[in-house]
Structures are given as C-alpha cells and as structure tokens.
Amino acid sequence: MPHIVAQPYNYELPNNLSHVALVIIDMQKDFLEPGGFGDILGNDVSLLQAIIPTVKQQQKTFSSHGIRIIQTKEGHRPDLYDCPPSKRKRGKGNLTIGDPGPMGRILVLGEPGNEIVEPLAPLARELVIAKPGKGAFYNTKLNRVLRSHKITHLIFTGVTTEVCVQSTLREANDRGYECLLVEDATESYFPEFKQATLEMVRAQGGIVGWTATAEQVLSGLETAISNN
Ligand code: TIU
C-alpha cells in the first residue's frame, strides 16, 4: 500500500494520486510581510517567511507529478460586505481590515498585500480560493471543487498553523477527507501554538489527522509514483 511515513502511524495514499491534493493556506503578504494584517495584529511576521522554501519544494514536486494544488487567500470584498463587524474590531490597533496600509487596503481582495508571496505565485493548473473566514470551507466553493474532482486526501501547508490551517483541517476532517499536516511547511507567530497544534492533530490515534515532515511527504510520493 503506498503511504507516507507519518505520526501517529503511516498515512495511506490512494493508488491513484489524482485523489490527492496539496493545500497551501494563506501564504499571503498580508501575513508574511510588514504592513499587512498579521503585522497590524502585533505579530513578528519574519517568523513565517522561513517556511517559503519548504512550501515551494512541495509545490514544485506536486506540480511536476501533475497532482492538484489548491491555494487559499484570506480576504474580503472591497465593500467589506463579507466581513463581520466583530472581525474588524479585533486587534484594537491603529489600523483594521479595510484601512489603507503600506501594501494597500488591509486584508482586501485584489490589493497588493493580499496577494500570495511571489515565490509561491500560483502555477498554471492551481486553483486559488478566496475565503472570508479562517476555515477555507466556510462560504467558499472548496468542498464542491474537491468532490467534483474526487479528491479524498488533503496535504496541508501554510499559515498560520493554529488559526487558518487548523480550522481548515478540522473542517476537512469533519467532511471525511484524510488530512495530513506537513510539520515544517506550516508556521505560527507563536512556536508553542504550532507545536501544540501538531500534537493535538495527531493525538488520540490521529483524531483529526496525521503529521509528517516535508521530506517524508516527498519520499512517500516518490515511492508511490515509482511503484505505480
Ligand atoms: N492571525 C493569525 O494567526 N492568522 C490569521 O488571521 N489568518 C490565518 O491564519 N491565515
């Protein structure tokens, strides 16, 4: 059986890798660069930049094997119709969602700061899902897209581990997807929150999923492909 060596035990892959997708969550300037949403909430955004090469490696490898890739972006319509007032109040800083910042309006779709960082710019066959919430299933077409392509296995990367990544992974798990979180291709502004998330995902026999290193994911994929 093709598999990825993972915790708490091996993550079985389907024989046909067309049922697998790489999900890259919110690798946007708004979270990774100064002047964006992450920054105005008071976070040190430099921490998140370190995973770009690891995510890039996953993107390149999945893409070279023709495995589907879905990227998400957290952002709101320019009229903020899809942004609950409760979300705009958060942070209590000088700026909030929709205000003009150095990279355009904060967390607004189409603004420069809302774009995915250049090294991870979506490749030709990638789908980009804009999402108004933390979880990527809330108020988006993600589930419909995955079902229509018969995708059953989701490999998660991106930021931040305990907010948008974990929310999406939990939403996916409840919908029956087999979820694996790539340990060194996800990051948080709070290292202890990342560590706790990895542990809570794989606890209790994989209560919401599996975790594996980027290297383990690539090695599992290469073996599955070469044995096919
Ligand atoms: N603030 C924080 O850690 N994250 C978010 O607001 N969104 C995502 O995680 N993408």
XYZ file of N, CA and C and ligand atoms in Angstrom:
694
model
N 0.849 -1.203 0.000
C 0.000 0.000 0.000
C 0.885 1.254 0.000
N 0.707 2.177 -0.968
C 1.509 3.404 -0.926
C 1.182 4.216 0.325
N 2.200 4.800 0.909
C 1.958 5.548 2.143
C 3.049 6.583 2.377
N 2.746 7.495 3.309
C 3.739 8.443 3.803
C 4.007 8.050 5.251
N 5.277 7.927 5.593
C 5.620 7.662 6.997
C 5.215 8.896 7.786
N 4.376 8.710 8.792
C 3.769 9.862 9.477
C 3.529 9.520 10.932
N 3.037 10.504 11.662
C 2.580 10.272 13.038
C 1.065 10.455 13.065
N 0.294 9.699 13.842
C 0.754 8.686 14.773
C 1.054 7.341 14.116
N 0.750 7.188 12.844
C 1.102 5.971 12.103
C 1.045 6.307 10.620
N 1.423 5.367 9.794
C 1.530 5.659 8.352
C 0.229 6.220 7.781
N 0.393 7.182 6.889
C -0.737 7.807 6.183
C -0.856 7.107 4.835
N -1.912 6.341 4.676
C -2.073 5.584 3.427
C -2.499 6.489 2.294
N -1.849 6.310 1.164
C -2.199 7.092 -0.032
C -3.086 6.246 -0.930
N -3.968 6.878 -1.673
C -4.743 6.091 -2.644
C -3.823 5.638 -3.782
N -4.161 4.519 -4.422
C -3.321 4.039 -5.529
C -3.236 5.058 -6.653
N -4.329 5.757 -6.858
C -4.347 6.780 -7.901
C -4.190 8.158 -7.237
N -3.069 8.816 -7.525
C -2.783 10.084 -6.837
C -3.637 11.248 -7.338
N -4.526 10.984 -8.275
C -5.455 12.047 -8.686
C -6.464 12.339 -7.563
N -6.496 11.464 -6.554
C -7.401 11.702 -5.427
C -6.739 12.514 -4.305
N -5.505 12.947 -4.558
C -4.746 13.700 -3.548
C -4.629 15.152 -3.993
N -4.661 16.084 -3.032
C -4.368 17.487 -3.353
C -3.469 18.086 -2.284
N -2.586 18.960 -2.738
C -1.782 19.776 -1.828
C -2.565 21.054 -1.582
N -2.751 21.401 -0.311
C -3.464 22.638 0.022
C -2.460 23.604 0.651
N -2.338 24.773 0.059
C -1.416 25.795 0.578
C -2.283 26.927 1.119
N -2.231 27.086 2.431
C -3.139 28.041 3.077
C -2.484 29.415 3.270
N -3.060 30.423 2.678
C -2.846 31.841 3.033
C -1.386 32.303 3.093
N -0.573 31.852 2.126
C 0.823 32.321 2.101
C 0.862 33.710 1.446
N 0.195 34.646 2.085
C -0.022 35.977 1.526
C 0.880 37.007 2.182
N 1.109 38.096 1.442
C 1.875 39.204 2.016
C 1.197 39.710 3.287
N -0.115 39.674 3.317
C -0.847 40.150 4.497
C -0.418 39.436 5.788
N 0.111 38.234 5.655
C 0.551 37.507 6.858
C 2.064 37.419 6.975
N 2.755 37.573 5.839
C 4.208 37.330 5.846
C 5.063 38.584 5.752
N 4.436 39.721 5.446
C 5.254 40.923 5.245
C 4.786 42.063 6.151
N 5.718 42.965 6.482
C 5.352 44.099 7.348
C 4.280 44.969 6.686
N 3.360 45.467 7.489
C 2.324 46.369 6.989
C 1.035 45.661 6.630
N 1.014 44.333 6.759
C -0.202 43.580 6.448
C -1.025 43.290 7.698
N -1.983 42.377 7.527
C -2.907 42.072 8.622
C -2.186 41.460 9.828
N -1.264 40.516 9.560
C -0.537 39.868 10.664
C 0.232 40.881 11.484
N 0.858 41.808 10.788
C 1.662 42.851 11.424
C 0.789 43.785 12.269
N -0.349 44.213 11.716
C -1.165 45.169 12.496
C -1.783 44.515 13.738
N -1.820 43.181 13.726
C -2.307 42.490 14.939
C -1.198 42.387 15.992
N 0.008 42.871 15.633
C 1.095 42.906 16.619
C 2.061 41.740 16.524
N 2.043 41.017 15.409
C 2.892 39.828 15.290
C 4.218 40.128 14.592
N 5.219 39.294 14.888
C 6.500 39.338 14.176
C 6.357 38.451 12.942
N 6.203 39.094 11.780
C 5.890 38.333 10.569
C 7.103 37.592 9.997
N 8.314 37.955 10.433
C 9.510 37.346 9.835
C 9.570 35.837 10.097
N 8.991 35.434 11.196
C 8.988 34.008 11.557
C 8.378 33.147 10.447
N 7.342 33.685 9.815
C 6.599 32.903 8.822
C 7.342 32.778 7.494
N 8.231 33.733 7.230
C 8.925 33.751 5.932
C 9.851 32.542 5.779
N 10.285 31.994 6.907
C 11.266 30.898 6.863
C 10.738 29.648 6.167
N 9.431 29.457 6.108
C 8.935 28.197 5.507
C 8.734 28.301 3.995
N 8.936 29.493 3.426
C 8.671 29.646 1.983
C 9.425 28.594 1.145
N 10.742 28.377 1.354
C 11.433 27.373 0.519
C 10.861 25.959 0.677
N 10.449 25.619 1.877
C 9.903 24.266 2.103
C 8.546 24.117 1.410
N 7.720 25.141 1.494
C 6.427 25.088 0.801
C 6.661 25.063 -0.710
N 7.630 25.849 -1.154
C 7.948 25.897 -2.595
C 8.344 24.513 -3.109
N 9.149 23.821 -2.315
C 9.591 22.480 -2.705
C 8.391 21.537 -2.854
N 7.441 21.636 -1.917
C 6.225 20.812 -2.023
C 5.453 21.194 -3.293
N 5.309 22.506 -3.497
C 4.545 22.978 -4.665
C 5.184 22.450 -5.956
N 6.505 22.571 -6.051
C 7.204 22.150 -7.261
C 7.047 20.652 -7.508
N 7.193 19.874 -6.437
C 7.141 18.416 -6.603
C 5.724 17.951 -6.944
N 4.737 18.448 -6.211
C 3.353 18.047 -6.520
C 3.016 18.436 -7.960
N 3.410 19.638 -8.320
C 3.105 20.132 -9.653
C 3.793 19.283 -10.727
N 5.053 18.921 -10.479
C 5.784 18.163 -11.504
C 5.165 16.784 -11.712
N 4.459 16.275 -10.712
C 3.797 14.974 -10.865
C 2.332 15.128 -11.289
N 1.928 16.355 -11.569
C 0.553 16.581 -12.031
C -0.484 16.408 -10.937
N -0.051 16.499 -9.661
C -1.017 16.368 -8.554
C -1.619 17.747 -8.295
N -2.910 17.754 -8.047
C -3.626 19.016 -7.945
C -3.146 19.853 -6.746
N -3.122 21.151 -6.933
C -2.727 22.073 -5.859
C -3.815 23.130 -5.724
N -4.206 23.370 -4.475
C -5.182 24.424 -4.203
C -4.557 25.408 -3.229
N -4.568 26.671 -3.580
C -4.104 27.700 -2.643
C -5.324 28.450 -2.127
N -5.219 28.945 -0.905
C -6.289 29.799 -0.381
C -5.714 31.162 -0.034
N -6.618 32.138 0.003
C -6.252 33.509 0.409
C -7.360 34.021 1.302
N -6.992 34.515 2.467
C -7.992 35.151 3.321
C -8.134 36.594 2.873
N -9.365 37.012 2.594
C -9.553 38.398 2.158
C -11.026 38.715 2.011
N -11.307 40.006 1.956
C -12.704 40.456 1.899
C -12.971 41.305 0.669
N -14.241 41.334 0.295
C -14.657 42.194 -0.814
C -14.344 43.649 -0.456
N -14.086 44.478 -1.469
C -13.759 45.880 -1.179
C -14.856 46.597 -0.371
N -16.126 46.170 -0.542
C -17.185 46.821 0.248
C -17.338 46.195 1.641
N -16.508 45.225 1.948
C -16.478 44.538 3.260
C -17.812 43.889 3.636
N -18.648 43.667 2.612
C -19.946 43.055 2.857
C -19.798 41.693 3.537
N -18.683 41.020 3.231
C -18.464 39.668 3.773
C -17.574 39.673 5.020
N -17.386 40.829 5.610
C -16.543 40.905 6.816
C -17.407 41.264 8.030
N -17.577 40.320 8.936
C -18.413 40.632 10.102
C -17.799 41.783 10.914
N -18.618 42.699 11.408
C -18.082 43.795 12.229
C -17.211 43.281 13.373
N -17.541 42.123 13.903
C -16.753 41.571 15.023
C -15.310 41.333 14.601
N -15.107 40.968 13.335
C -13.745 40.697 12.856
C -12.963 42.001 12.684
N -13.654 43.064 12.285
C -12.972 44.365 12.095
C -12.516 44.967 13.419
N -13.215 44.588 14.476
C -12.876 45.175 15.786
C -11.625 44.564 16.391
N -11.241 43.368 15.907
C -10.147 42.649 16.553
C -8.820 43.376 16.443
N -8.002 43.201 17.449
C -6.657 43.755 17.434
C -6.557 45.074 18.170
N -7.569 45.903 18.008
C -7.589 47.214 18.665
C -6.338 48.039 18.376
N -5.784 47.876 17.147
C -4.614 48.676 16.769
C -5.056 49.959 16.090
N -4.106 50.671 15.483
C -4.437 51.904 14.766
C -5.158 51.614 13.460
N -4.841 50.435 12.885
C -5.443 50.057 11.605
C -6.285 48.806 11.787
N -7.261 48.643 10.873
C -8.045 47.408 10.890
C -8.354 46.993 9.452
N -9.086 45.902 9.298
C -9.410 45.377 7.969
C -10.101 46.469 7.144
N -9.622 46.658 5.922
C -10.225 47.655 5.021
C -9.512 48.987 5.037
N -8.706 49.252 6.065
C -7.981 50.524 6.133
C -6.799 50.497 5.158
N -6.404 51.689 4.661
C -5.230 51.719 3.774
C -3.952 51.510 4.556
N -3.129 50.601 4.095
C -1.818 50.344 4.699
C -0.752 50.487 3.635
N 0.486 50.183 3.980
C 1.578 50.340 3.010
C 1.467 49.410 1.798
N 0.703 48.316 1.926
C 0.542 47.390 0.786
C -0.893 47.440 0.252
N -1.562 48.560 0.440
C -2.960 48.666 0.012
C -3.887 48.406 1.191
N -5.175 48.283 0.889
C -6.142 48.096 1.984
C -5.929 46.731 2.647
N -5.927 46.754 3.971
C -5.623 45.567 4.758
C -6.668 44.463 4.528
N -6.176 43.278 4.174
C -6.980 42.061 4.018
C -8.172 42.235 3.059
N -7.936 43.021 2.013
C -8.979 43.212 0.997
C -8.517 42.563 -0.309
N -9.397 41.771 -0.895
C -9.080 41.048 -2.135
C -8.667 42.013 -3.237
N -7.654 41.625 -3.988
C -7.201 42.446 -5.115
C -6.138 43.465 -4.744
N -5.940 43.717 -3.467
C -4.911 44.671 -3.032
C -3.539 43.977 -3.075
N -2.463 44.744 -3.287
C -1.130 44.113 -3.375
C -0.799 43.259 -2.152
N -1.156 43.710 -0.980
C -0.832 42.982 0.243
C -1.618 41.694 0.412
N -2.670 41.567 -0.376
C -3.497 40.366 -0.245
C -3.011 39.239 -1.152
N -2.041 39.559 -1.994
C -1.546 38.549 -2.954
C -0.632 37.536 -2.268
N -0.537 36.393 -2.889
C 0.370 35.340 -2.414
C 1.814 35.802 -2.660
N 2.715 35.479 -1.752
C 4.109 35.928 -1.896
C 4.681 35.410 -3.217
N 5.534 36.233 -3.825
C 5.986 35.936 -5.203
C 6.554 34.527 -5.400
N 7.415 34.013 -4.495
C 7.983 32.685 -4.773
C 6.923 31.590 -4.887
N 5.759 31.814 -4.301
C 4.713 30.787 -4.319
C 3.561 31.157 -5.251
N 3.813 32.111 -6.127
C 2.756 32.539 -7.061
C 2.109 31.303 -7.685
N 0.779 31.273 -7.743
C 0.089 30.080 -8.240
C 0.565 29.683 -9.630
N 0.798 28.382 -9.821
C 1.224 27.851 -11.110
C -0.016 27.636 -11.988
N 0.242 27.290 -13.242
C -0.844 27.264 -14.243
C -2.090 26.484 -13.818
N -1.928 25.292 -13.269
C -3.117 24.464 -13.001
C -3.673 24.657 -11.592
N -3.096 25.560 -10.832
C -3.551 25.723 -9.442
C -4.849 26.514 -9.364
N -5.636 26.120 -8.406
C -6.872 26.856 -8.139
C -6.636 27.715 -6.904
N -7.068 28.969 -6.950
C -6.949 29.833 -5.775
C -8.354 30.123 -5.256
N -8.566 29.789 -3.985
C -9.873 30.009 -3.366
C -9.761 31.188 -2.407
N -10.531 32.227 -2.646
C -10.574 33.349 -1.706
C -11.576 33.004 -0.614
N -11.218 33.303 0.619
C -12.084 32.905 1.731
C -12.249 34.056 2.724
N -13.464 34.264 3.197
C -13.690 35.357 4.140
C -13.414 34.959 5.594
N -13.290 33.648 5.835
C -13.124 33.190 7.216
C -11.757 32.593 7.447
N -11.603 31.992 8.600
C -10.359 31.299 8.905
C -10.370 29.928 8.237
N -11.455 29.201 8.365
C -11.577 27.910 7.693
C -11.887 28.131 6.210
N -11.266 27.323 5.352
C -11.429 27.524 3.903
C -12.716 26.911 3.350
N -13.471 26.190 4.193
C -14.736 25.623 3.721
C -15.891 26.597 3.946
N -15.715 27.535 4.860
C -16.790 28.471 5.200
C -17.021 29.478 4.069
N -18.237 29.436 3.509
C -18.626 30.400 2.472
C -17.739 30.380 1.223
N -17.273 29.188 0.846
C -16.489 29.052 -0.391
C -16.980 27.830 -1.165
N -16.446 27.659 -2.367
C -16.818 26.502 -3.188
C -15.832 25.353 -3.010
N -14.975 25.416 -1.993
C -13.911 24.420 -1.859
C -14.446 22.983 -1.825
N -15.458 22.736 -1.014
C -15.947 21.355 -0.895
C -16.487 20.836 -2.226
N -17.208 21.694 -2.919
C -17.772 21.293 -4.217
C -16.655 20.958 -5.216
N -15.621 21.777 -5.204
C -14.495 21.553 -6.120
C -13.814 20.229 -5.802
N -13.555 19.978 -4.526
C -12.872 18.744 -4.134
C -13.707 17.526 -4.497
N -15.013 17.613 -4.211
C -15.895 16.473 -4.530
C -15.944 16.251 -6.044
N -16.011 17.320 -6.791
C -16.159 17.137 -8.246
C -14.893 16.527 -8.837
N -13.755 16.748 -8.207
C -12.519 16.131 -8.702
C -12.212 14.812 -7.973
N -13.148 14.361 -7.145
C -12.995 13.087 -6.418
C -11.724 13.064 -5.563
N -11.444 14.192 -4.937
C -10.277 14.268 -4.062
C -10.680 13.813 -2.663
N -9.876 12.910 -2.107
C -10.181 12.342 -0.788
C -9.073 12.621 0.230
N -7.874 12.939 -0.264
C -6.709 13.098 0.610
C -6.146 14.507 0.479
N -6.009 15.199 1.600
C -5.527 16.582 1.579
C -4.246 16.706 2.388
N -3.241 17.293 1.777
C -1.948 17.500 2.431
C -1.809 18.999 2.670
N -1.740 19.386 3.933
C -1.838 20.805 4.298
C -0.488 21.448 4.584
N -0.323 22.655 4.031
C 0.819 23.509 4.333
C 0.272 24.922 4.530
N 1.147 25.853 4.981
C 0.736 27.255 5.027
C 0.632 27.831 6.422
N -0.019 28.986 6.498
C -0.057 29.734 7.756
C -1.481 30.201 8.091
N -1.713 30.527 9.381
C -0.870 30.147 10.492
C -1.369 28.821 11.043
N -0.473 28.060 11.626
C -0.792 26.672 11.960
C -2.064 26.535 12.788
N -2.166 27.338 13.858
C -3.286 27.103 14.777
C -4.531 27.907 14.410
N -4.413 28.791 13.408
C -5.597 29.583 13.044
C -6.171 29.016 11.727
N -5.749 29.534 10.584
C -6.406 29.124 9.332
C -6.097 27.686 8.933
N -4.889 27.229 9.228
C -4.556 25.857 8.829
C -5.363 24.867 9.664
N -5.320 25.057 10.975
C -6.034 24.089 11.813
C -7.554 24.168 11.600
N -8.081 25.376 11.450
C -9.531 25.497 11.209
C -9.915 24.733 9.952
N -9.133 24.910 8.891
C -9.457 24.251 7.617
C -9.300 22.738 7.722
N -8.256 22.317 8.398
C -8.018 20.878 8.554
C -9.177 20.228 9.324
N -9.641 20.912 10.341
C -10.760 20.354 11.111
C -12.042 20.328 10.287
N -12.272 21.384 9.523
C -13.450 21.401 8.647
C -13.375 20.235 7.649
N -12.167 20.000 7.125
C -11.979 18.930 6.136
C -12.185 17.561 6.775
N -11.638 17.395 7.966
C -11.787 16.118 8.667
C -13.263 15.790 8.902
N -14.033 16.784 9.290
C -15.460 16.544 9.532
C -16.211 16.197 8.249
N -15.649 16.587 7.122
C -16.285 16.274 5.841
C -15.760 14.966 5.244
N -14.918 14.260 6.005
C -14.493 12.921 5.573
C -13.191 12.869 4.804
N -12.480 13.983 4.695
C -11.188 13.949 3.996
C -10.115 13.412 4.938
N -9.140 12.720 4.345
C -7.982 12.209 5.099
C -6.943 13.327 5.082
N -6.622 13.873 6.244
C -5.829 15.103 6.314
C -4.450 14.860 6.914
N -3.440 15.385 6.235
C -2.075 15.321 6.755
C -1.503 16.736 6.787
N -0.909 17.088 7.915
C -0.315 18.424 8.088
C 1.204 18.290 7.995
N 1.816 19.081 7.118
C 3.265 18.992 6.903
C 3.980 19.863 7.937
N 4.691 19.201 8.836
C 5.212 19.852 10.047
C 6.088 21.071 9.779
N 7.004 20.951 8.837
C 7.931 22.062 8.587
C 7.512 22.920 7.399
N 6.285 22.726 6.900
C 5.768 23.588 5.834
C 4.576 24.378 6.356
N 4.494 24.489 7.675
C 3.471 25.325 8.304
C 4.153 26.110 9.415
N 3.611 27.284 9.731
C 4.245 28.096 10.782
C 3.209 28.981 11.461
N 3.583 29.337 12.685
C 2.737 30.208 13.507
C 3.571 31.384 14.006
N 2.911 32.457 14.409
C 3.631 33.557 15.071
C 4.064 33.118 16.475
N 3.487 32.006 16.927
C 3.750 31.507 18.288
C 4.239 30.064 18.198
N 5.560 29.838 18.297
C 6.088 28.473 18.129
C 5.401 27.455 19.028
N 5.035 27.862 20.230
C 4.399 26.891 21.135
C 2.999 26.513 20.649
N 2.319 27.433 19.958
C 0.996 27.105 19.408
C 1.135 26.130 18.238
N 2.191 26.323 17.447
C 2.419 25.384 16.339
C 2.651 23.980 16.895
N 3.529 23.905 17.878
C 3.855 22.606 18.456
C 2.601 21.945 19.038
N 1.808 22.741 19.748
C 0.580 22.189 20.355
C -0.379 21.700 19.278
N -0.453 22.443 18.177
C -1.364 22.039 17.090
C -0.934 20.704 16.490
N 0.367 20.572 16.231
C 0.855 19.300 15.668
C 0.475 18.154 16.594
N 0.659 18.387 17.885
C 0.377 17.314 18.841
C -1.112 17.018 18.929
N -1.945 18.067 18.885
C -3.393 17.799 19.047
C -4.001 17.175 17.792
N -3.429 17.472 16.629
C -3.940 16.862 15.386
C -3.730 15.352 15.428
N -2.521 14.931 15.853
C -2.180 13.502 15.756
C -2.466 12.723 17.036
N -2.914 13.400 18.081
C -3.222 12.713 19.344
C -4.424 11.775 19.154
N -4.632 10.933 20.095
C -5.801 10.048 20.143
C -5.926 9.210 18.857
N -4.791 8.711 18.394
C -4.827 7.865 17.201
C -5.101 8.644 15.930
N -4.745 9.930 15.924
C -4.994 10.754 14.728
C -6.426 11.253 14.718
N -6.811 11.890 15.807
C -8.218 12.297 15.992
C -8.704 13.215 14.860
N -7.840 14.105 14.381
C -8.229 14.901 13.208
C -7.265 14.746 12.035
N -6.197 13.969 12.206
C -5.313 13.769 11.070
C -3.947 13.236 11.434
N -3.029 13.400 10.483
C -1.650 12.925 10.599
C -0.701 14.112 10.485
N 0.536 13.931 10.945
C 1.583 14.907 10.638
C 2.790 14.147 10.108
N 3.534 14.815 9.222
C 4.770 14.244 8.682
C 5.658 15.396 8.256
N 6.951 15.140 8.134
C 7.848 16.192 7.664
C 7.716 16.327 6.141
N 8.205 17.454 5.637
C 8.164 17.693 4.187
C 8.928 16.585 3.460
N 10.047 16.191 4.039
C 10.873 15.133 3.457
C 10.101 13.809 3.406
N 9.400 13.486 4.475
C 8.615 12.243 4.495
C 7.505 12.271 3.437
N 6.902 13.444 3.260
C 5.834 13.556 2.249
C 6.411 13.306 0.860
N 7.521 13.971 0.547
C 8.098 13.834 -0.792
C 8.595 12.412 -1.029
N 9.196 11.822 -0.013
C 9.709 10.472 -0.180
C 8.557 9.473 -0.373
N 7.462 9.652 0.369
C 6.288 8.778 0.198
C 5.709 8.919 -1.204
N 5.643 10.139 -1.695
C 5.097 10.378 -3.036
C 5.977 9.740 -4.097
N 7.297 9.949 -3.979
C 8.212 9.409 -4.994
C 8.108 7.889 -5.038
N 8.038 7.253 -3.869
C 7.927 5.796 -3.835
C 6.608 5.355 -4.475
N 5.528 6.047 -4.119
C 4.215 5.689 -4.677
C 4.243 5.809 -6.197
N 4.886 6.844 -6.698
C 4.913 7.067 -8.153
C 5.811 6.044 -8.849
N 6.966 5.778 -8.232
C 7.879 4.849 -8.913
C 7.360 3.421 -8.876
N 6.518 3.065 -7.903
C 5.974 1.701 -7.832
C 4.713 1.526 -8.679
N 4.251 2.636 -9.248
C 2.950 2.582 -9.929
C 3.097 2.103 -11.379
N -3.767 35.873 12.927
C -3.445 34.641 12.551
O -2.650 33.948 13.183
N -3.983 34.129 11.412
C -4.990 34.658 10.647
O -5.604 35.668 10.971
N -5.271 34.028 9.474
C -4.617 32.870 9.031
O -4.170 32.058 9.828
N -4.448 32.719 7.724
